Coordinates of C-alpha atoms in Angstrom, one line a residue:
Chain A
M1 CA -2.5 -10.3 35.9
T2 CA 0.0 -7.5 35.1
G3 CA 2.7 -9.2 37.1
S4 CA 2.6 -12.7 36.2
A5 CA 2.4 -11.9 32.2
A6 CA 5.5 -9.8 32.5
P7 CA 8.3 -12.1 32.9
A8 CA 6.3 -14.3 29.8
A9 CA 6.6 -11.2 27.9
L10 CA 10.0 -10.7 28.3
D11 CA 10.7 -14.5 27.1
R12 CA 9.4 -13.4 23.8
L13 CA 10.6 -9.9 23.0
S14 CA 12.8 -10.1 20.4
L15 CA 14.7 -6.5 19.8
N16 CA 15.6 -6.0 16.0
Q17 CA 18.6 -4.0 16.1
E18 CA 17.8 -1.3 13.7
T19 CA 15.4 0.1 16.3
V20 CA 18.3 0.9 18.1
R21 CA 20.7 2.0 15.5
Q22 CA 22.7 3.9 17.7
W23 CA 24.0 0.9 19.7
S24 CA 26.9 -0.6 18.7
L25 CA 26.7 -4.7 18.8
P26 CA 28.4 -4.5 22.2
D27 CA 25.9 -2.1 23.1
L28 CA 22.8 -4.2 22.0
A29 CA 24.4 -7.1 23.5
N30 CA 24.8 -5.1 27.0
G31 CA 21.8 -3.0 27.0
C32 CA 19.6 -6.4 26.1
A33 CA 21.4 -8.5 28.7
R34 CA 20.6 -5.4 31.1
A35 CA 17.0 -5.0 30.5
G36 CA 16.1 -8.4 30.6
V37 CA 15.5 -8.9 26.9
R38 CA 16.8 -12.2 25.6
G39 CA 16.5 -12.1 21.4
V40 CA 17.9 -10.0 19.1
G41 CA 17.3 -9.4 15.4
L42 CA 20.5 -8.8 13.6
W43 CA 21.4 -7.1 9.9
R44 CA 23.7 -8.4 7.8
A45 CA 25.9 -5.2 7.7
P46 CA 26.9 -4.3 11.0
V47 CA 27.4 -8.4 11.7
R48 CA 29.9 -8.3 9.0
E49 CA 31.7 -4.6 10.0
Y50 CA 31.9 -6.6 13.4
G51 CA 32.8 -10.0 12.2
V52 CA 30.5 -12.7 12.0
A53 CA 31.7 -15.0 14.2
A54 CA 32.6 -12.5 16.7
A55 CA 29.2 -11.4 16.7
A56 CA 28.1 -14.8 17.4
R57 CA 30.3 -15.4 20.5
L58 CA 29.3 -11.9 21.9
V59 CA 25.9 -12.3 21.4
R60 CA 25.6 -16.0 23.0
D61 CA 28.1 -14.5 25.3
A62 CA 25.4 -12.4 26.6
G63 CA 22.9 -15.2 26.7
L64 CA 21.2 -13.5 23.8
R65 CA 19.6 -15.7 20.8
V66 CA 19.5 -14.2 17.5
T67 CA 16.0 -14.6 16.4
S68 CA 16.6 -13.6 12.7
L69 CA 19.2 -11.9 10.0
C70 CA 18.1 -9.2 7.9
R71 CA 18.4 -9.9 4.3
G72 CA 18.6 -11.6 1.8
G73 CA 16.5 -11.4 -1.2
F74 CA 16.7 -9.0 -4.1
F75 CA 15.9 -11.7 -6.5
T76 CA 14.2 -9.7 -9.3
A77 CA 17.1 -8.8 -11.7
V78 CA 17.0 -9.7 -15.2
D79 CA 20.4 -9.6 -16.2
P80 CA 21.9 -13.0 -15.6
G81 CA 25.1 -11.6 -14.0
E82 CA 23.7 -9.8 -11.5
R83 CA 21.3 -12.6 -10.8
A84 CA 24.2 -15.0 -10.2
A85 CA 25.2 -12.3 -7.7
A86 CA 22.4 -11.8 -5.7
L87 CA 22.3 -15.9 -5.3
D88 CA 25.5 -16.0 -4.2
D89 CA 25.1 -13.6 -2.3
N90 CA 21.9 -15.3 -0.6
R91 CA 23.9 -17.9 -0.2
A92 CA 26.8 -15.8 1.9
A93 CA 23.8 -14.6 4.0
L94 CA 22.5 -18.6 4.9
D95 CA 25.8 -18.9 6.0
E96 CA 25.9 -16.4 8.1
A97 CA 22.3 -17.0 9.7
A98 CA 24.2 -20.4 10.4
A99 CA 27.1 -19.0 12.0
L100 CA 24.4 -16.6 14.2
G101 CA 22.8 -19.4 15.4
T102 CA 19.5 -18.4 14.0
G103 CA 16.9 -20.4 12.0
T104 CA 15.6 -17.4 10.0
L105 CA 17.1 -15.5 7.2
V106 CA 14.7 -12.7 6.6
L107 CA 13.9 -12.1 2.6
V108 CA 13.1 -9.0 0.8
S109 CA 12.0 -9.7 -2.7
G110 CA 13.1 -6.6 -4.6
G111 CA 11.6 -4.5 -7.0
L112 CA 10.9 -4.5 -10.6
P113 CA 14.4 -3.9 -12.5
A114 CA 14.9 -0.2 -14.1
G115 CA 12.1 0.3 -17.0
S116 CA 10.3 -2.5 -16.4
R117 CA 6.5 -2.9 -16.0
D118 CA 6.0 -6.6 -15.7
L119 CA 5.3 -7.8 -11.9
P120 CA 4.3 -11.1 -13.0
G121 CA 7.8 -11.6 -14.4
A122 CA 9.6 -10.3 -11.5
R123 CA 7.4 -12.2 -9.0
E124 CA 7.9 -15.4 -11.1
R125 CA 11.7 -15.0 -10.6
V126 CA 11.7 -14.6 -6.7
A127 CA 9.9 -18.5 -7.2
D128 CA 13.0 -19.5 -8.8
A129 CA 15.3 -17.7 -6.4
L130 CA 13.7 -19.9 -3.8
A131 CA 14.0 -22.8 -6.0
E132 CA 17.5 -22.4 -6.3
L133 CA 18.4 -21.6 -2.7
A134 CA 16.4 -23.6 -0.7
P135 CA 18.4 -26.8 -0.9
Y136 CA 21.1 -24.8 0.2
A137 CA 19.2 -23.6 3.1
V138 CA 18.2 -27.2 4.6
E139 CA 21.9 -27.8 4.4
R140 CA 22.4 -24.8 6.8
G141 CA 19.2 -25.4 9.0
V142 CA 17.7 -22.3 8.1
R143 CA 14.4 -21.4 7.0
L144 CA 14.0 -19.0 3.9
A145 CA 11.5 -15.9 5.4
I146 CA 9.7 -14.0 2.5
E147 CA 8.4 -10.8 4.0
P148 CA 5.8 -8.8 2.1
L149 CA 6.9 -5.4 2.5
H150 CA 4.1 -2.6 1.9
P151 CA 2.7 -1.8 -1.3
M152 CA 4.3 1.7 -0.9
Y153 CA 7.4 -0.1 -1.7
A154 CA 6.1 -2.6 -4.5
A155 CA 7.6 -1.0 -7.4
D156 CA 11.4 -0.1 -5.9
R157 CA 12.0 -2.3 -3.1
C158 CA 9.7 -5.5 -2.9
V159 CA 7.2 -7.0 -5.4
V160 CA 5.6 -9.5 -3.0
S161 CA 3.4 -6.4 -1.2
T162 CA 0.6 -8.9 0.6
L163 CA 0.2 -12.2 2.9
A164 CA -1.4 -13.9 0.1
Q165 CA 1.4 -13.6 -2.1
A166 CA 3.8 -14.7 0.2
L167 CA 1.9 -17.5 1.2
D168 CA 1.7 -17.8 -3.1
L169 CA 5.0 -18.3 -3.4
A170 CA 6.1 -20.5 0.5
E171 CA 3.3 -23.0 -0.3
R172 CA 5.1 -24.3 -3.6
F173 CA 8.0 -25.5 -1.2
P174 CA 7.8 -27.4 2.6
A175 CA 6.7 -25.7 5.7
D176 CA 10.1 -26.2 7.5
Q177 CA 11.9 -24.7 4.0
V178 CA 10.2 -21.6 3.0
G179 CA 8.0 -19.5 5.4
V180 CA 6.8 -15.9 5.3
V181 CA 6.9 -12.7 7.8
V182 CA 4.3 -11.5 9.2
D183 CA 5.3 -7.5 9.7
T184 CA 2.7 -5.4 11.7
Y185 CA 3.7 -2.2 9.6
H186 CA 3.6 -3.6 6.3
L187 CA 0.2 -6.0 6.7
W188 CA -2.1 -3.6 9.0
W189 CA -4.4 -2.3 6.0
D190 CA -5.3 -5.6 4.3
D191 CA -9.0 -6.9 5.1
T192 CA -7.8 -10.2 4.3
V193 CA -4.9 -10.6 6.3
G194 CA -6.6 -12.2 9.0
R195 CA -7.5 -15.2 7.1
Q196 CA -4.2 -15.0 5.5
I197 CA -2.6 -15.8 8.7
E198 CA -4.9 -18.5 9.1
R199 CA -3.8 -19.9 6.2
A200 CA -0.1 -19.6 7.2
G201 CA -1.0 -21.5 10.0
G202 CA -2.3 -24.6 7.8
G203 CA -5.8 -23.3 8.4
D204 CA -6.9 -23.5 4.8
A205 CA -4.5 -26.9 4.1
G206 CA -5.7 -28.8 6.7
G207 CA -2.6 -30.5 8.3
T208 CA 0.7 -29.2 6.7
A209 CA 3.3 -29.5 9.2
G210 CA 3.2 -26.6 10.8
T211 CA 3.1 -22.9 10.7
R212 CA 4.3 -21.1 8.0
I213 CA 5.1 -17.8 10.0
A214 CA 8.9 -17.6 10.2
A215 CA 8.9 -14.7 11.9
F216 CA 6.5 -11.9 13.4
Q217 CA 7.8 -8.5 13.8
L218 CA 6.1 -5.3 15.2
A219 CA 5.9 -1.7 14.5
D220 CA 3.2 1.1 14.5
W221 CA 1.8 2.8 11.5
I222 CA 2.2 6.6 11.8
T223 CA 1.8 9.7 9.6
P224 CA 2.4 11.8 7.9
L225 CA 4.8 9.5 5.7
P226 CA 8.7 10.8 5.4
E227 CA 10.4 11.8 2.0
G228 CA 11.1 8.4 0.9
A229 CA 8.8 6.4 3.0
L230 CA 11.2 4.6 4.7
L231 CA 12.1 5.7 7.9
G232 CA 8.2 6.5 9.3
R233 CA 7.3 3.3 11.6
G234 CA 5.9 4.2 15.1
Q235 CA 7.2 3.2 18.4
L236 CA 4.4 0.6 19.7
G237 CA 0.8 2.0 20.6
D238 CA 1.6 5.6 18.5
G239 CA -0.4 4.6 15.6
A240 CA -3.1 2.9 14.0
V241 CA -2.3 -0.7 14.0
D242 CA -4.0 -3.4 16.7
L243 CA -1.0 -5.4 17.6
R244 CA -2.8 -7.1 20.1
W245 CA -4.9 -8.4 17.6
F246 CA -2.3 -9.3 15.3
R247 CA -0.5 -11.3 18.2
E248 CA -3.7 -13.6 19.0
R249 CA -4.4 -13.7 15.2
V250 CA -0.6 -15.3 14.9
E251 CA -1.0 -17.5 18.1
A252 CA -4.0 -18.6 16.7
A253 CA -2.3 -20.1 14.0
G254 CA -0.3 -21.8 15.9
Y255 CA 3.3 -19.4 16.0
R256 CA 5.1 -19.5 19.5
G257 CA 8.1 -18.2 18.6
P258 CA 10.0 -14.8 19.5
I259 CA 8.3 -11.4 18.6
E260 CA 10.5 -9.1 17.1
V261 CA 10.2 -5.2 17.2
E262 CA 11.4 -3.4 14.7
I263 CA 10.9 0.5 14.1
F264 CA 13.0 2.2 11.7
N265 CA 12.6 5.8 13.1
P266 CA 15.5 8.7 13.7
A267 CA 13.3 10.3 16.5
L268 CA 13.8 6.8 18.3
W269 CA 18.2 6.8 17.0
A270 CA 18.6 10.0 18.6
R271 CA 17.6 9.2 22.6
D272 CA 19.1 6.9 24.5
G273 CA 19.4 3.7 23.5
A274 CA 18.8 2.2 27.1
E275 CA 15.8 4.5 27.4
V276 CA 14.1 3.5 23.8
L277 CA 14.7 0.0 25.3
A278 CA 13.1 0.4 28.2
E279 CA 10.2 2.2 26.5
V280 CA 9.7 -0.8 23.8
V281 CA 9.7 -3.2 27.0
D282 CA 6.8 -0.9 28.4
R283 CA 4.4 -0.4 25.1
F284 CA 5.3 -3.7 24.6
R285 CA 3.4 -5.1 28.1
T286 CA 0.9 -2.3 27.3
H287 CA 0.0 -2.8 23.5
V288 CA 1.1 -6.4 23.0
V289 CA 1.0 -8.8 25.4
R290 CA -1.3 -7.8 28.1
Chain B
M1 CA -2.5 3.0 -36.9
T2 CA -1.5 5.5 -34.9
G3 CA -3.4 7.8 -37.1
S4 CA -6.5 6.4 -36.9
A5 CA -6.1 5.9 -32.8
A6 CA -5.6 9.8 -32.4
P7 CA -9.1 11.0 -32.8
A8 CA -10.5 8.4 -31.0
A9 CA -7.9 8.9 -28.4
L10 CA -9.1 12.5 -28.0
D11 CA -12.5 11.6 -27.8
R12 CA -12.1 9.2 -24.8
L13 CA -9.2 11.6 -23.0
S14 CA -10.4 13.6 -20.1
L15 CA -8.5 15.9 -18.1
N16 CA -8.6 15.8 -14.2
Q17 CA -8.2 19.9 -13.1
E18 CA -5.5 18.9 -10.7
T19 CA -3.5 18.1 -13.3
V20 CA -2.9 21.3 -14.5
R21 CA -3.6 23.0 -11.0
Q22 CA -2.0 26.1 -12.3
W23 CA -4.9 26.8 -14.8
S24 CA -8.5 28.5 -13.3
L25 CA -11.3 27.1 -15.1
P26 CA -11.6 29.6 -17.5
D27 CA -7.8 28.4 -18.6
L28 CA -8.8 24.7 -18.6
A29 CA -12.3 25.3 -20.5
N30 CA -10.0 27.5 -23.2
G31 CA -6.7 25.2 -22.9
C32 CA -8.8 21.4 -23.2
A33 CA -11.0 23.4 -26.0
R34 CA -7.6 24.5 -28.0
A35 CA -6.4 20.8 -27.3
G36 CA -8.9 19.2 -28.6
V37 CA -9.9 17.1 -25.4
R38 CA -13.3 17.0 -24.5
G39 CA -13.6 16.1 -21.2
V40 CA -12.2 17.8 -18.1
G41 CA -12.7 16.1 -14.3
L42 CA -13.3 19.2 -12.0
W43 CA -13.0 19.2 -8.2
R44 CA -15.7 20.7 -5.7
A45 CA -13.3 23.4 -4.1
P46 CA -12.1 25.6 -7.2
V47 CA -15.8 25.2 -8.9
R48 CA -17.2 26.2 -5.7
E49 CA -14.9 29.0 -5.5
Y50 CA -15.8 30.1 -9.6
G51 CA -19.9 29.4 -8.7
V52 CA -21.5 26.1 -9.5
A53 CA -24.1 27.5 -12.0
A54 CA -21.1 29.4 -13.7
A55 CA -18.8 26.8 -14.1
A56 CA -21.1 24.6 -15.7
R57 CA -22.0 27.6 -18.2
L58 CA -18.1 28.2 -19.1
V59 CA -17.5 24.3 -19.4
R60 CA -20.6 23.8 -21.4
D61 CA -19.9 26.5 -23.8
A62 CA -16.8 25.5 -24.3
G63 CA -18.3 22.3 -25.4
L64 CA -16.9 20.5 -22.7
R65 CA -17.8 17.4 -20.7
V66 CA -17.6 17.0 -16.9
T67 CA -16.8 13.4 -16.6
S68 CA -16.6 13.4 -13.0
L69 CA -17.0 15.7 -9.7
C70 CA -14.2 15.0 -6.3
R71 CA -14.9 14.6 -4.5
G72 CA -17.1 13.6 -1.5
G73 CA -17.0 11.0 1.4
F74 CA -14.9 10.9 4.3
F75 CA -17.7 9.1 5.8
T76 CA -15.9 7.3 8.6
A77 CA -16.4 10.0 12.0
V78 CA -17.8 8.1 15.5
D79 CA -19.5 11.2 16.4
P80 CA -22.8 11.7 15.5
G81 CA -22.8 15.8 15.0
E82 CA -19.6 15.2 12.6
R83 CA -21.3 12.2 10.7
A84 CA -24.5 14.5 9.9
A85 CA -22.1 17.3 8.7
A86 CA -20.5 14.9 6.6
L87 CA -23.9 13.8 5.0
D88 CA -24.8 17.2 4.7
D89 CA -22.0 17.9 2.8
N90 CA -22.2 14.7 0.4
R91 CA -25.8 16.1 -1.0
A92 CA -24.4 19.5 -1.0
A93 CA -21.5 17.6 -3.7
L94 CA -24.2 15.8 -5.8
D95 CA -26.2 18.5 -6.0
E96 CA -23.1 20.2 -7.8
A97 CA -22.7 17.3 -9.8
A98 CA -26.0 17.2 -10.7
A99 CA -25.8 21.1 -11.9
L100 CA -22.3 20.3 -13.9
G101 CA -24.1 18.0 -15.6
T102 CA -21.9 15.0 -14.3
G103 CA -23.6 11.4 -13.6
T104 CA -20.3 10.3 -11.3
L105 CA -19.4 11.6 -8.0
V106 CA -16.0 10.6 -6.8
L107 CA -16.0 9.3 -3.0
V108 CA -12.8 9.0 -0.8
S109 CA -14.3 7.5 2.2
G110 CA -11.9 9.0 4.9
G111 CA -9.7 7.6 7.5
L112 CA -9.6 6.3 10.7
P113 CA -10.4 9.1 13.5
A114 CA -8.0 10.3 15.7
G115 CA -6.8 7.0 18.1
S116 CA -9.1 4.3 16.8
R117 CA -7.4 1.1 15.4
D118 CA -11.0 0.0 14.4
L119 CA -10.7 -0.6 10.5
P120 CA -13.3 -2.8 10.0
G121 CA -15.8 -0.6 12.1
A122 CA -15.0 2.5 10.0
R123 CA -15.4 0.6 7.0
E124 CA -18.6 -0.2 8.2
R125 CA -19.6 3.2 8.7
V126 CA -18.7 3.7 4.7
A127 CA -21.7 1.3 4.0
D128 CA -24.2 3.1 6.8
A129 CA -23.2 6.4 4.8
L130 CA -23.4 5.1 0.9
A131 CA -27.0 3.5 1.8
E132 CA -28.0 6.9 3.4
L133 CA -27.0 8.6 0.4
A134 CA -28.2 6.4 -2.4
P135 CA -31.8 7.3 -2.7
Y136 CA -30.7 11.4 -2.4
A137 CA -28.1 10.5 -5.7
V138 CA -30.4 8.8 -7.4
E139 CA -33.1 11.7 -7.2
R140 CA -30.1 13.9 -8.8
G141 CA -29.3 11.3 -11.1
V142 CA -26.3 11.1 -9.9
R143 CA -23.8 7.6 -9.2
L144 CA -21.5 7.5 -5.8
A145 CA -18.6 6.2 -7.3
I146 CA -16.0 4.2 -4.5
E147 CA -12.5 5.1 -5.2
P148 CA -10.0 2.9 -3.1
L149 CA -7.1 4.8 -2.3
H150 CA -3.3 3.0 -2.1
P151 CA -2.8 1.4 1.3
M152 CA -0.8 4.1 2.2
Y153 CA -3.5 6.0 3.1
A154 CA -5.4 3.6 5.0
A155 CA -4.9 5.7 8.1
D156 CA -5.5 9.3 7.5
R157 CA -7.5 9.3 4.4
C158 CA -9.2 6.2 3.0
V159 CA -9.8 3.2 5.0
V160 CA -11.2 1.2 1.4
S161 CA -8.0 0.2 0.0
T162 CA -8.3 -2.4 -2.9
L163 CA -10.8 -2.8 -5.8
A164 CA -12.1 -6.2 -3.9
Q165 CA -13.5 -4.0 -0.6
A166 CA -14.6 -1.3 -2.9
L167 CA -17.0 -3.7 -4.8
D168 CA -17.7 -5.3 -1.3
L169 CA -19.3 -1.7 -0.7
A170 CA -20.5 -1.5 -3.6
E171 CA -22.4 -4.7 -4.5
R172 CA -24.7 -4.1 -1.6
F173 CA -26.3 -1.4 -3.8
P174 CA -27.8 -1.7 -7.4
A175 CA -25.0 -1.0 -10.3
D176 CA -26.3 1.8 -11.4
Q177 CA -26.6 3.9 -8.0
V178 CA -23.4 2.7 -6.7
G179 CA -19.8 2.1 -8.6
V180 CA -16.0 2.4 -8.2
V181 CA -13.5 4.2 -9.7
V182 CA -10.6 2.6 -11.2
D183 CA -7.7 4.2 -10.8
T184 CA -3.9 3.2 -11.6
Y185 CA -1.9 5.0 -9.5
H186 CA -3.9 3.3 -6.4
L187 CA -4.3 -0.3 -7.6
W188 CA -1.5 -0.6 -9.6
W189 CA 0.6 -3.2 -7.4
D190 CA -2.2 -5.8 -6.5
D191 CA -1.9 -8.9 -8.0
T192 CA -5.4 -9.7 -7.9
V193 CA -6.8 -6.3 -9.6
G194 CA -7.5 -7.6 -13.0
R195 CA -9.8 -10.2 -11.6
Q196 CA -11.3 -7.8 -9.5
I197 CA -11.7 -5.4 -12.7
E198 CA -13.5 -8.6 -14.3
R199 CA -16.0 -8.9 -11.4
A200 CA -16.6 -5.0 -11.2
G201 CA -17.6 -5.7 -14.9
G202 CA -20.2 -8.4 -13.9
G203 CA -18.4 -11.3 -14.8
D204 CA -18.3 -12.9 -11.2
A205 CA -22.5 -12.3 -10.7
G206 CA -22.8 -13.3 -14.1
G207 CA -25.3 -10.2 -15.7
T208 CA -25.6 -7.5 -13.2
A209 CA -26.9 -4.5 -14.9
G210 CA -23.5 -3.3 -16.2
T211 CA -19.9 -2.8 -15.4
R212 CA -19.6 -1.4 -11.8
I213 CA -16.7 1.2 -12.9
A214 CA -17.8 4.5 -12.5
A215 CA -14.7 5.9 -13.3
F216 CA -11.2 5.2 -14.9
Q217 CA -8.8 7.2 -13.7
L218 CA -4.5 7.8 -14.7
A219 CA -1.4 8.2 -13.3
D220 CA 2.1 6.7 -13.2
W221 CA 4.1 5.6 -10.0
I222 CA 7.1 7.2 -9.5
T223 CA 9.6 7.0 -6.5
P224 CA 11.3 8.3 -4.4
L225 CA 7.6 9.5 -2.2
P226 CA 7.4 13.1 -1.2
E227 CA 6.8 13.7 2.3
G228 CA 3.4 13.2 2.8
A229 CA 3.1 10.8 -0.1
L230 CA 0.3 13.2 -1.6
L231 CA 2.2 14.7 -4.7
G232 CA 3.9 12.1 -6.2
R233 CA 2.2 11.1 -8.9
G234 CA 4.1 10.4 -12.3
Q235 CA 3.6 11.5 -15.5
L236 CA 2.0 8.6 -18.1
G237 CA 4.9 6.6 -19.1
D238 CA 7.7 7.9 -16.2
G239 CA 6.9 5.1 -13.8
A240 CA 6.0 1.5 -12.8
V241 CA 2.3 0.9 -14.4
D242 CA 1.7 -0.6 -17.3
L243 CA -1.4 1.5 -18.4
R244 CA -1.9 -0.2 -21.4
W245 CA -2.9 -3.3 -19.5
F246 CA -5.2 -1.2 -16.9
R247 CA -7.4 0.1 -20.2
E248 CA -7.6 -3.2 -21.9
R249 CA -9.1 -4.5 -18.7
V250 CA -11.6 -2.4 -18.0
E251 CA -12.5 -2.5 -21.5
A252 CA -12.9 -6.0 -21.4
A253 CA -15.1 -5.5 -18.1
G254 CA -17.4 -3.5 -20.4
Y255 CA -16.3 0.0 -19.5
R256 CA -16.5 2.4 -22.6
G257 CA -16.5 5.5 -21.0
P258 CA -13.8 8.6 -20.5
I259 CA -10.6 7.6 -19.2
E260 CA -9.2 10.9 -17.0
V261 CA -5.7 11.8 -15.8
E262 CA -5.4 12.9 -12.8
I263 CA -1.7 13.6 -11.9
F264 CA -0.6 15.2 -8.6
N265 CA 2.7 17.0 -8.9
P266 CA 4.5 20.2 -8.5
A267 CA 6.8 20.1 -11.4
L268 CA 3.7 19.9 -13.7
W269 CA 2.3 22.8 -12.0
A270 CA 5.4 24.7 -12.3
R271 CA 5.3 24.4 -16.1
D272 CA 2.8 26.1 -19.1
G273 CA -0.2 24.6 -18.4
A274 CA -0.9 24.3 -22.4
E275 CA 2.5 22.3 -22.3
V276 CA 1.9 20.0 -19.7
L277 CA -1.5 19.0 -21.2
A278 CA -0.1 18.6 -25.1
E279 CA 3.0 16.2 -23.0
V280 CA -0.7 14.7 -21.5
V281 CA -1.9 13.9 -25.3
D282 CA 1.1 12.7 -26.5
R283 CA 1.9 10.2 -23.7
F284 CA -2.0 8.9 -23.6
R285 CA -1.8 8.0 -27.2
T286 CA 2.1 6.5 -26.7
H287 CA 1.3 4.2 -23.1
V288 CA -2.7 4.1 -23.1
V289 CA -4.1 3.8 -26.3
R290 CA -2.0 3.0 -28.9

């Protein structure tokens, strides 16, 4: 059983580059190719630093597929100038995604503007931005993927905190234009998430055009949280999340795409990248696909 | 307007003793009496250290009412011995609440047992514990008040993360036996909380015996979170929470009880207690009741 699951596992596994931040893009391309991992999730800053076209070539030459680009978003500014700048930046992100050959741009909505307490207003500005960007995304062949972040980021990073909210936004648009990200780290605590994953698959709507799930990302939940709560994600299997349950739910909702491992954790970054990737592959087999 | 609101404000304001942890119980009693604050929320550890009967007398002699006792709960152990010990401890907490003259014991459910990933199972054990304790609580004249904590505490502290979940549990019991705590710090991010507060008032059920809201607690949400995420609550008005909106919602749901200010923040503890309380009163007038 294990033997036969292993190749399938590697077919679907994608390594988000932030999991091995210690690796340069060439390290990442070589390391994944050597380990038999076929997909990578990339971030805009290192890609732009390396050069978008060069990064696209590097990854393609290594036989890798870019499964997502992180990230656009930050749509909640009230100031018209800031808002226009955010939309321009998101158009650039869509261009970059297209150049990298990925169909998925991950969007983090943005938090409350300084001094504001108006969560509903901020959420509505996210919807407005999606409406402005959707036609441009369609032209580039890229789907906008709304990522709900854990509620602990609602004030300063992302006013979209649950999968239900992300779907409320996404469903204003066709499923092939706006989807959602299911990230176990952000959603594991929510007793309604199974129902919402089913909804994302079209189970509630009865026959929309395929699943809304544009990306499926994994990290485990460990405590205590570090200061700032940003870099405390756990290696697969080290924490409280039933990762296999999530995989089974997204598959039941029709998702057959890559499974991206995205762990922000300085303890992983301090180690040898190849060793970290080998551990990810091992944990993925034990806790996710087996 | 301000002038007429002020006495009413002080009538309803209760100071949770953890907001001024630098104060002993006598400091607290004297300080509140001097400031014209009529209610206090107490914690078990300092009360037991001082002596339950002596604490009850001290507070009563200062003309104060105990608005809640924190806290019972921690119901999620699987081990039968640990479970029996937790129930015994909760019976002791109910005795203490009765001795202090408060009708509200705040319950924090407990997190996942070490190594477990079974959130639904843990939540079901909370329901079982409530069923065991409810008759004892009724005899003591104390209502069990389930407090949903922020989802960032789901693994290690409280598997009840939303008001909806707390109500799902509470509604298995009569409203006068099991209620819920609405704490702005834990619930502010949730786009369904307004609807759930309405549900807590009986709006959904159409005519239950009064509101399920057993306590209403205030703290503001500020960032960045400190390491461990426990002691980062904000003074009223310093953060992202629309406190007035919450007060109006719980009142619309029929809640007329005390409004307890419970802020865990070392910066407040480092200051003079009377100065902190004066600031709380001022902020309460500006951000909550006006």
